[in-house]
PDB file of C-alpha atoms in Angstrom:
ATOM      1  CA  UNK A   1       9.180  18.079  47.073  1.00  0.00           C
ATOM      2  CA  UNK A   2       7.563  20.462  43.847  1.00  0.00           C
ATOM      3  CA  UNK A   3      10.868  19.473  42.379  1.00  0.00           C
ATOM      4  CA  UNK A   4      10.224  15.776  42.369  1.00  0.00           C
ATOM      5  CA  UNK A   5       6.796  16.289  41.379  1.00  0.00           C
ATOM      6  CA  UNK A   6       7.602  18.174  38.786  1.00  0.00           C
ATOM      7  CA  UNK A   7      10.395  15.317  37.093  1.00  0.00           C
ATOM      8  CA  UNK A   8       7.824  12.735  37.685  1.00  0.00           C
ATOM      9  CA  UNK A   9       5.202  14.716  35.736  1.00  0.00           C
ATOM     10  CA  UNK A  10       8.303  15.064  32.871  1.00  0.00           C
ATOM     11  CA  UNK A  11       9.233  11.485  33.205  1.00  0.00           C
ATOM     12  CA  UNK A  12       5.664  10.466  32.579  1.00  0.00           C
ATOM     13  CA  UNK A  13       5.537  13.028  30.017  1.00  0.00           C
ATOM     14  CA  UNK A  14       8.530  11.653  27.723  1.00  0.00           C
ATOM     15  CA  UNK A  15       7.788   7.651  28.898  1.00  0.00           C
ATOM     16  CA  UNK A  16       3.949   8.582  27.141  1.00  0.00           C
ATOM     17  CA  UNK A  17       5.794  10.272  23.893  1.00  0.00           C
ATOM     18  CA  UNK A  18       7.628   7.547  23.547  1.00  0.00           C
ATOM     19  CA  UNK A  19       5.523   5.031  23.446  1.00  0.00           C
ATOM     20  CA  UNK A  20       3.716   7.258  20.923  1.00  0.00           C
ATOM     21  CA  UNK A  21       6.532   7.278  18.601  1.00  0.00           C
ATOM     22  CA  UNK A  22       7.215   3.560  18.940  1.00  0.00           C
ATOM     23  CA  UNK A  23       3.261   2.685  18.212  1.00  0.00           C
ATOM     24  CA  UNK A  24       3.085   4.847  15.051  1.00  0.00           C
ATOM     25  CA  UNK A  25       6.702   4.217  13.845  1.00  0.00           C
ATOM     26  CA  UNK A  26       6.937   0.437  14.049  1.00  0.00           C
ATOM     27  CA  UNK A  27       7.480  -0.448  10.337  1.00  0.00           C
ATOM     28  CA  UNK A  28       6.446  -4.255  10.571  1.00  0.00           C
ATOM     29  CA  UNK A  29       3.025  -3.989  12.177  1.00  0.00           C
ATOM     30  CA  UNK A  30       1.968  -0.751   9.511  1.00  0.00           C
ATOM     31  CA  UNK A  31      -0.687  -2.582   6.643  1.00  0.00           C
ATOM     32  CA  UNK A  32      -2.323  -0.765   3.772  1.00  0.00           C
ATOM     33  CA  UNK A  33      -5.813  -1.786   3.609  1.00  0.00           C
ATOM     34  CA  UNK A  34      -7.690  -3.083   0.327  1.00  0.00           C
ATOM     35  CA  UNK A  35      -9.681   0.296   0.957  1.00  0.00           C
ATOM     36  CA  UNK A  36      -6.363   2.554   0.160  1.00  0.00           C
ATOM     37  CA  UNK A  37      -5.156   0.252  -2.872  1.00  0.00           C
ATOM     38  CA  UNK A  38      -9.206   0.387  -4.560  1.00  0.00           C
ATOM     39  CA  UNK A  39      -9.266   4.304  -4.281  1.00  0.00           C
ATOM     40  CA  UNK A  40      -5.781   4.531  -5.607  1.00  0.00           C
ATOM     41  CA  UNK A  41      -6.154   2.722  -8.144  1.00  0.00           C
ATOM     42  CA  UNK A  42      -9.863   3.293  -9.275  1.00  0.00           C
ATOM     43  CA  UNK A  43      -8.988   6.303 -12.035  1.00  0.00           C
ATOM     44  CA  UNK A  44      -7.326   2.748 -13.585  1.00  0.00           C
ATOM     45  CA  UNK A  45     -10.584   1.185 -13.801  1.00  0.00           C
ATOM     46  CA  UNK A  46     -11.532   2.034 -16.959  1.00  0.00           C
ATOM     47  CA  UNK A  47      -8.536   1.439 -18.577  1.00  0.00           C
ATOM     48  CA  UNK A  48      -8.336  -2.198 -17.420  1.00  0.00           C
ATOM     49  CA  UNK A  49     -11.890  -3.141 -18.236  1.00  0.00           C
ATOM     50  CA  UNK A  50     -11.758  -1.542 -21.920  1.00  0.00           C
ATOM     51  CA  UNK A  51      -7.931  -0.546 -22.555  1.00  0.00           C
ATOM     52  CA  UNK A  52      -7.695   2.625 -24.374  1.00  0.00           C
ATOM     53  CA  UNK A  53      -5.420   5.789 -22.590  1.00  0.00           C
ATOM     54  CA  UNK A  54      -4.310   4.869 -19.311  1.00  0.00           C
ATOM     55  CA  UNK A  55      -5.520   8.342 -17.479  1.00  0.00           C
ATOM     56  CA  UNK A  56      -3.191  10.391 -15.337  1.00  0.00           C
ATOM     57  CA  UNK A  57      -4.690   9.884 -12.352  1.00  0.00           C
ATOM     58  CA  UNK A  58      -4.220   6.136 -12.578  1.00  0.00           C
ATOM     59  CA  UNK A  59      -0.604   7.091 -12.541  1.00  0.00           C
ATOM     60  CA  UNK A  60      -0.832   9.342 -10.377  1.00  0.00           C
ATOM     61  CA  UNK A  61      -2.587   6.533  -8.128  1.00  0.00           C
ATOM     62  CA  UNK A  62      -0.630   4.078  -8.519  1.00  0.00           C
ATOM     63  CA  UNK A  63       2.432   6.408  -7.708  1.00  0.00           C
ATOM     64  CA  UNK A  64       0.679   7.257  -4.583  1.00  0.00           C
ATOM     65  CA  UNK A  65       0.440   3.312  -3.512  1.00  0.00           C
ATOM     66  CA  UNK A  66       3.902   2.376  -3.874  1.00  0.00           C
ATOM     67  CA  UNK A  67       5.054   5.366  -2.043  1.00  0.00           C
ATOM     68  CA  UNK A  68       2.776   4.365   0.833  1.00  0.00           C
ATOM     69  CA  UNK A  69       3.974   0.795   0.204  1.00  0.00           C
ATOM     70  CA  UNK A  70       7.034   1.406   2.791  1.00  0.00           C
ATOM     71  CA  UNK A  71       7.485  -2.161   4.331  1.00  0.00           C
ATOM     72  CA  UNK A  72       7.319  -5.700   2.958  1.00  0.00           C
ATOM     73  CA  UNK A  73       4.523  -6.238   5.360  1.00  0.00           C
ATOM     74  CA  UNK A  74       2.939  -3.240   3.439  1.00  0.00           C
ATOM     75  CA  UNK A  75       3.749  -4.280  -0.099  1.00  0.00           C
ATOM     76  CA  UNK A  76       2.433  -7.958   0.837  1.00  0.00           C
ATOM     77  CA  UNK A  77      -1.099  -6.411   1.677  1.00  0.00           C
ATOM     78  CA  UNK A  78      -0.925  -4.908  -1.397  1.00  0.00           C
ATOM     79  CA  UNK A  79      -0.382  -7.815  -3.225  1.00  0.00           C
ATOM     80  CA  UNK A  80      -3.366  -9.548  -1.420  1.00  0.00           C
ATOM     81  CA  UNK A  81      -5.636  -7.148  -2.192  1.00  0.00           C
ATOM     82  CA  UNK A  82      -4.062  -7.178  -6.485  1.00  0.00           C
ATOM     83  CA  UNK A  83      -4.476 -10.907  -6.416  1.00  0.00           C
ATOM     84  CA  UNK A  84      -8.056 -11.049  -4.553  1.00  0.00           C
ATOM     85  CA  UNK A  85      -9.543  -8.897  -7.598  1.00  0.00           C
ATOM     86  CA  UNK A  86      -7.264 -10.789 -10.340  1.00  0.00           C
ATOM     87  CA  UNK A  87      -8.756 -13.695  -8.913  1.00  0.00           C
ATOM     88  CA  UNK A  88     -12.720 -12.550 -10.738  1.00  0.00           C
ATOM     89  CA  UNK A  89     -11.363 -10.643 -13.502  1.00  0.00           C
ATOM     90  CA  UNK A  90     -11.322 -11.935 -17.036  1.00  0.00           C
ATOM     91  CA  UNK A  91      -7.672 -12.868 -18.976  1.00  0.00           C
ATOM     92  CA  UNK A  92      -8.394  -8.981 -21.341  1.00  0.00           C
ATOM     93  CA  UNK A  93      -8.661  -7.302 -17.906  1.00  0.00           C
ATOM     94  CA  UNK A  94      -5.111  -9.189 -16.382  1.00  0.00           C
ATOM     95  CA  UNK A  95      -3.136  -7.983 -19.587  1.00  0.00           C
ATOM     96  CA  UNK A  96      -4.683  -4.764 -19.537  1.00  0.00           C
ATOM     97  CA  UNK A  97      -4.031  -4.447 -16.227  1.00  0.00           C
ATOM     98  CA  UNK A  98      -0.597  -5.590 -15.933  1.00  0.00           C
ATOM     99  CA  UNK A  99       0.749  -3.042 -18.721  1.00  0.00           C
ATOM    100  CA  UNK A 100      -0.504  -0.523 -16.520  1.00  0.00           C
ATOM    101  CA  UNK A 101       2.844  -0.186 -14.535  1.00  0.00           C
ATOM    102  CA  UNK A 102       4.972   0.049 -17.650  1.00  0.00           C
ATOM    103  CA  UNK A 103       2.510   2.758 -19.260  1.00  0.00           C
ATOM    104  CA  UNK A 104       3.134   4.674 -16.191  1.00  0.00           C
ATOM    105  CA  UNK A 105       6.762   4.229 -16.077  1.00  0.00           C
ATOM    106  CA  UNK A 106       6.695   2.460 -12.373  1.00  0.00           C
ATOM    107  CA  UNK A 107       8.383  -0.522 -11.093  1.00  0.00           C
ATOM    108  CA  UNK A 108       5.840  -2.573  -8.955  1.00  0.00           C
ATOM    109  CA  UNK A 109       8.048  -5.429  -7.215  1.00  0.00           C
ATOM    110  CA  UNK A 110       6.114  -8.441  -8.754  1.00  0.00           C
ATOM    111  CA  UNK A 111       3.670  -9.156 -11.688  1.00  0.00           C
ATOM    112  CA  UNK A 112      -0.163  -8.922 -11.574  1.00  0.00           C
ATOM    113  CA  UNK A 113      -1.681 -12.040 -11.978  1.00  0.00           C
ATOM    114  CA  UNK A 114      -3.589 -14.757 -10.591  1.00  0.00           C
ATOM    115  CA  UNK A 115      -0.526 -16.439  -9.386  1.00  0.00           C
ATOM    116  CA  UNK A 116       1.002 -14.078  -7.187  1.00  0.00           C
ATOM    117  CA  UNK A 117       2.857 -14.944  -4.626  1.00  0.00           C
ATOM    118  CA  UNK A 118       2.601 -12.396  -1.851  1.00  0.00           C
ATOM    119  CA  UNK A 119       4.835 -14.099   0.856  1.00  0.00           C
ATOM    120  CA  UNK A 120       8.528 -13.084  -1.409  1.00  0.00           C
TER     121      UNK A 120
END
């Protein structure tokens, strides 16, 4: 009888892990908040409102977003949150902005504008 109490305990044991996994591993479901992308990307602040030097840590930022960016469910709530602050800022800030990526010698999979379209 310990025997059989002691497989159930491991059965419930691995049947608990595994749901674990599967929660924090399910690719689709996994969304960067607007939160992340702002304090990411804040060291490019200055550089989009008055152009200049693009600094390092905006870079660096922006480096750290897309490597978070994992999933297209992930790189679509990044978009969002690019297009809901394109959406107030003025046509300087948008081309500032938008040579960011090239300045930092990254590939973002779309254009920033105010026409995104963050369902492709």
């Amino acid at each position: 009888m310990a025997n059989s109490s002691g497989l159930l305990k491991l059965g419930t044991l691995v049947m608990f892990v595994s749901m674990l996994i599967m929660s924090f591993s399910h690719g689709g479901q996994a969304q960067i908040s607007c939160d992340t992308v702002d304090n990411d990307l804040l060291p490019c602040l200055s550089f989009v409102l008055i152009g200049g030097k693009v600094a390092p840590a905006c870079c660096s930022g922006i480096q750290t977003l897309l490597s978070l960016a994992k999933t297209k469910t992930d790189r679509q709530s990044v978009c969002s949150c690019l297009k809901s602050v394109a959406q107030s800022a003025t046509d300087g800030q948008l081309k500032n902005a938008a040579q960011i990526p090239h300045l930092c010698g990254v590939n973002l999979p779309y254009n920033i504008s105010r026409n995104i379209d963050c369902t492709k």
